[in-house]
PDB file of C-alpha atoms in Angstrom:
ATOM      1  CA  MET A   1     -13.832 -49.643 -21.972  1.00 45.00           C
ATOM      2  CA  SER A   2     -14.391 -49.293 -18.275  1.00 52.00           C
ATOM      3  CA  LYS A   3     -11.725 -49.459 -15.633  1.00 62.00           C
ATOM      4  CA  ILE A   4     -11.993 -51.515 -12.474  1.00 64.00           C
ATOM      5  CA  LYS A   5     -12.463 -49.384  -9.369  1.00 71.00           C
ATOM      6  CA  GLU A   6      -9.200 -49.261  -7.448  1.00 70.00           C
ATOM      7  CA  THR A   7     -11.126 -49.773  -4.206  1.00 76.00           C
ATOM      8  CA  SER A   8     -12.761 -53.020  -5.354  1.00 73.00           C
ATOM      9  CA  THR A   9     -11.831 -56.494  -4.178  1.00 78.00           C
ATOM     10  CA  ASN A  10     -11.506 -57.534  -7.827  1.00 71.00           C
ATOM     11  CA  PHE A  11      -8.830 -54.862  -8.387  1.00 70.00           C
ATOM     12  CA  ALA A  12      -6.957 -55.898  -5.244  1.00 72.00           C
ATOM     13  CA  ASN A  13      -7.044 -59.567  -6.267  1.00 69.00           C
ATOM     14  CA  LYS A  14      -5.823 -58.777  -9.782  1.00 69.00           C
ATOM     15  CA  GLN A  15      -3.038 -56.589  -8.426  1.00 69.00           C
ATOM     16  CA  ALA A  16      -1.901 -59.169  -5.876  1.00 70.00           C
ATOM     17  CA  LEU A  17      -1.856 -61.928  -8.477  1.00 69.00           C
ATOM     18  CA  ALA A  18       0.035 -59.756 -10.978  1.00 63.00           C
ATOM     19  CA  ASP A  19       2.578 -58.852  -8.288  1.00 72.00           C
ATOM     20  CA  GLU A  20       3.133 -62.535  -7.464  1.00 74.00           C
ATOM     21  CA  CYS A  21       3.042 -63.995 -10.957  1.00 79.00           C
ATOM     22  CA  SER A  22       4.916 -62.475 -13.901  1.00 83.00           C
ATOM     23  CA  GLU A  23       2.818 -64.480 -16.353  1.00 82.00           C
ATOM     24  CA  VAL A  24      -0.366 -62.872 -15.055  1.00 79.00           C
ATOM     25  CA  TYR A  25       1.300 -59.450 -15.161  1.00 81.00           C
ATOM     26  CA  ALA A  26       2.195 -60.013 -18.836  1.00 85.00           C
ATOM     27  CA  ALA A  27      -1.274 -61.343 -19.644  1.00 84.00           C
ATOM     28  CA  ASN A  28      -2.831 -58.211 -18.124  1.00 82.00           C
ATOM     29  CA  ILE A  29      -0.786 -56.071 -20.513  1.00 84.00           C
ATOM     30  CA  ILE A  30      -1.291 -57.979 -23.755  1.00 85.00           C
ATOM     31  CA  GLY A  31      -4.452 -59.835 -22.762  1.00 82.00           C
ATOM     32  CA  GLY A  32      -7.690 -59.349 -24.599  1.00 78.00           C
ATOM     33  CA  GLN A  33      -8.356 -59.972 -28.235  1.00 82.00           C
ATOM     34  CA  TRP A  34      -7.448 -56.565 -29.611  1.00 94.00           C
ATOM     35  CA  ALA A  35      -4.117 -55.869 -27.896  1.00 94.00           C
ATOM     36  CA  LEU A  36      -2.657 -59.169 -29.036  1.00 92.00           C
ATOM     37  CA  ALA A  37      -4.039 -58.747 -32.568  1.00 94.00           C
ATOM     38  CA  ILE A  38      -2.597 -55.213 -32.801  1.00 96.00           C
ATOM     39  CA  CYS A  39       0.809 -56.426 -31.628  1.00 95.00           C
ATOM     40  CA  SER A  40       0.786 -59.307 -34.089  1.00 93.00           C
ATOM     41  CA  TRP A  41       0.231 -56.898 -36.994  1.00 95.00           C
ATOM     42  CA  LEU A  42       2.863 -54.465 -35.732  1.00 97.00           C
ATOM     43  CA  ILE A  43       5.493 -57.232 -35.595  1.00 94.00           C
ATOM     44  CA  ASN A  44       5.854 -56.705 -39.353  1.00 92.00           C
ATOM     45  CA  GLY A  45       6.733 -53.021 -38.906  1.00 94.00           C
ATOM     46  CA  LYS A  46       5.206 -49.549 -38.619  1.00 96.00           C
ATOM     47  CA  LEU A  47       1.546 -49.071 -39.472  1.00 97.00           C
ATOM     48  CA  ARG A  48      -0.695 -46.062 -39.665  1.00 95.00           C
ATOM     49  CA  PHE A  49      -3.979 -45.899 -37.765  1.00 94.00           C
ATOM     50  CA  GLY A  50      -6.014 -46.384 -40.954  1.00 93.00           C
ATOM     51  CA  GLN A  51      -3.960 -49.405 -41.959  1.00 95.00           C
ATOM     52  CA  LEU A  52      -4.526 -51.015 -38.567  1.00 96.00           C
ATOM     53  CA  ARG A  53      -8.233 -50.237 -38.861  1.00 94.00           C
ATOM     54  CA  LYS A  54      -8.385 -52.056 -42.223  1.00 96.00           C
ATOM     55  CA  LEU A  55      -6.449 -55.046 -40.881  1.00 96.00           C
ATOM     56  CA  LEU A  56      -8.883 -55.309 -37.947  1.00 95.00           C
ATOM     57  CA  PRO A  57     -12.234 -54.658 -39.685  1.00 89.00           C
ATOM     58  CA  ASN A  58     -14.415 -55.537 -36.668  1.00 93.00           C
ATOM     59  CA  ILE A  59     -12.758 -53.097 -34.263  1.00 95.00           C
ATOM     60  CA  THR A  60     -14.328 -49.690 -33.756  1.00 95.00           C
ATOM     61  CA  GLU A  61     -12.195 -46.564 -34.059  1.00 94.00           C
ATOM     62  CA  ARG A  62     -12.790 -45.840 -30.384  1.00 95.00           C
ATOM     63  CA  MET A  63     -11.654 -49.305 -29.280  1.00 95.00           C
ATOM     64  CA  LEU A  64      -8.583 -49.160 -31.532  1.00 96.00           C
ATOM     65  CA  THR A  65      -7.681 -45.769 -30.069  1.00 95.00           C
ATOM     66  CA  LEU A  66      -8.158 -47.034 -26.494  1.00 94.00           C
ATOM     67  CA  GLN A  67      -6.104 -50.173 -27.119  1.00 95.00           C
ATOM     68  CA  LEU A  68      -3.280 -48.227 -28.785  1.00 96.00           C
ATOM     69  CA  ARG A  69      -3.210 -45.776 -25.866  1.00 95.00           C
ATOM     70  CA  LYS A  70      -3.049 -48.660 -23.391  1.00 93.00           C
ATOM     71  CA  LEU A  71      -0.212 -50.304 -25.328  1.00 96.00           C
ATOM     72  CA  GLU A  72       1.595 -46.970 -25.549  1.00 96.00           C
ATOM     73  CA  GLU A  73       1.131 -46.370 -21.815  1.00 94.00           C
ATOM     74  CA  ASN A  74       2.614 -49.820 -21.144  1.00 94.00           C
ATOM     75  CA  LYS A  75       5.623 -49.056 -23.396  1.00 96.00           C
ATOM     76  CA  ILE A  76       4.707 -51.766 -25.910  1.00 96.00           C
ATOM     77  CA  VAL A  77       3.951 -49.352 -28.769  1.00 97.00           C
ATOM     78  CA  THR A  78       5.325 -45.963 -29.781  1.00 97.00           C
ATOM     79  CA  ARG A  79       3.249 -43.346 -31.534  1.00 96.00           C
ATOM     80  CA  THR A  80       4.919 -40.935 -33.968  1.00 95.00           C
ATOM     81  CA  VAL A  81       3.039 -37.914 -35.308  1.00 93.00           C
ATOM     82  CA  TYR A  82       4.201 -36.293 -38.542  1.00 90.00           C
ATOM     83  CA  ALA A  83       3.168 -32.716 -39.267  1.00 88.00           C
ATOM     84  CA  GLY A  84       0.923 -32.223 -42.251  1.00 86.00           C
ATOM     85  CA  VAL A  85      -2.671 -31.874 -43.261  1.00 87.00           C
ATOM     86  CA  PRO A  86      -4.085 -34.245 -42.245  1.00 84.00           C
ATOM     87  CA  PRO A  87      -1.454 -35.229 -39.670  1.00 84.00           C
ATOM     88  CA  ARG A  88       0.080 -38.659 -40.226  1.00 89.00           C
ATOM     89  CA  VAL A  89       0.402 -40.946 -37.212  1.00 93.00           C
ATOM     90  CA  GLU A  90       2.403 -44.168 -37.220  1.00 96.00           C
ATOM     91  CA  TYR A  91       2.517 -46.889 -34.600  1.00 98.00           C
ATOM     92  CA  GLU A  92       5.428 -49.224 -34.038  1.00 97.00           C
ATOM     93  CA  LEU A  93       6.436 -51.770 -31.443  1.00 97.00           C
ATOM     94  CA  THR A  94       9.089 -50.672 -28.967  1.00 97.00           C
ATOM     95  CA  PRO A  95      12.135 -52.907 -28.406  1.00 96.00           C
ATOM     96  CA  ILE A  96      10.325 -54.641 -25.518  1.00 95.00           C
ATOM     97  CA  GLY A  97       7.256 -54.924 -27.760  1.00 95.00           C
ATOM     98  CA  TYR A  98       9.310 -56.660 -30.457  1.00 94.00           C
ATOM     99  CA  GLU A  99      10.353 -59.207 -27.834  1.00 94.00           C
ATOM    100  CA  LEU A 100       6.755 -60.454 -27.981  1.00 92.00           C
ATOM    101  CA  LYS A 101       7.373 -61.835 -31.482  1.00 93.00           C
ATOM    102  CA  ASP A 102       8.391 -65.317 -30.314  1.00 93.00           C
ATOM    103  CA  VAL A 103       5.575 -65.388 -27.751  1.00 91.00           C
ATOM    104  CA  ILE A 104       2.986 -64.434 -30.381  1.00 90.00           C
ATOM    105  CA  LYS A 105       4.326 -67.007 -32.844  1.00 91.00           C
ATOM    106  CA  GLN A 106       4.148 -69.710 -30.150  1.00 93.00           C
ATOM    107  CA  LEU A 107       0.581 -68.681 -29.267  1.00 89.00           C
ATOM    108  CA  GLU A 108      -0.289 -68.901 -32.960  1.00 90.00           C
ATOM    109  CA  LYS A 109       1.110 -72.451 -33.192  1.00 92.00           C
ATOM    110  CA  TRP A 110      -0.658 -73.492 -30.005  1.00 91.00           C
ATOM    111  CA  GLY A 111      -3.914 -71.945 -31.215  1.00 91.00           C
ATOM    112  CA  GLU A 112      -3.749 -73.881 -34.487  1.00 91.00           C
ATOM    113  CA  LYS A 113      -3.137 -77.154 -32.630  1.00 91.00           C
ATOM    114  CA  HIS A 114      -5.985 -76.483 -30.207  1.00 91.00           C
ATOM    115  CA  LYS A 115      -8.400 -75.545 -33.009  1.00 88.00           C
ATOM    116  CA  ASN A 116      -7.731 -78.926 -34.608  1.00 88.00           C
ATOM    117  CA  LEU A 117      -8.743 -80.653 -31.360  1.00 86.00           C
ATOM    118  CA  MET A 118     -12.155 -79.033 -31.360  1.00 76.00           C
TER     119      MET A 118
END
C-alpha cells in the first residue's frame, strides 16, 4: 500500500477537500473495501487476527495488517496484546468506531437497494 507524496498536487487536493468537507474526511478514514469490511465485522465485538483473516478470505495478511494499523492510527480500532506463546492479539472498535454501526447498517441497506437496480 503506497502513500501519496505529501508534495504532490493530489495530496494537496485531497487534504483541502477533507479540511472543507467532513464527509470526505470520514470517507478517507473508512474508505476502501477492506477498512469498511473490517469495521463491519468488528461491530459484533472483539476478534483475533486469525478470525478476521478467515472472515475476509481474499485479503492478504500484509493488507490486513496494514489496514488494522491504519484503523488503529485513526483511533477506530484498539489492539490488545496478551502475553503467551504464541502471543494473542485482539482487535476491537473504539467508542468512536462503534459509532459507525448505524452508518455501516445504512450503507448495507443502500447497497442492497442499488444492487437490485443493476
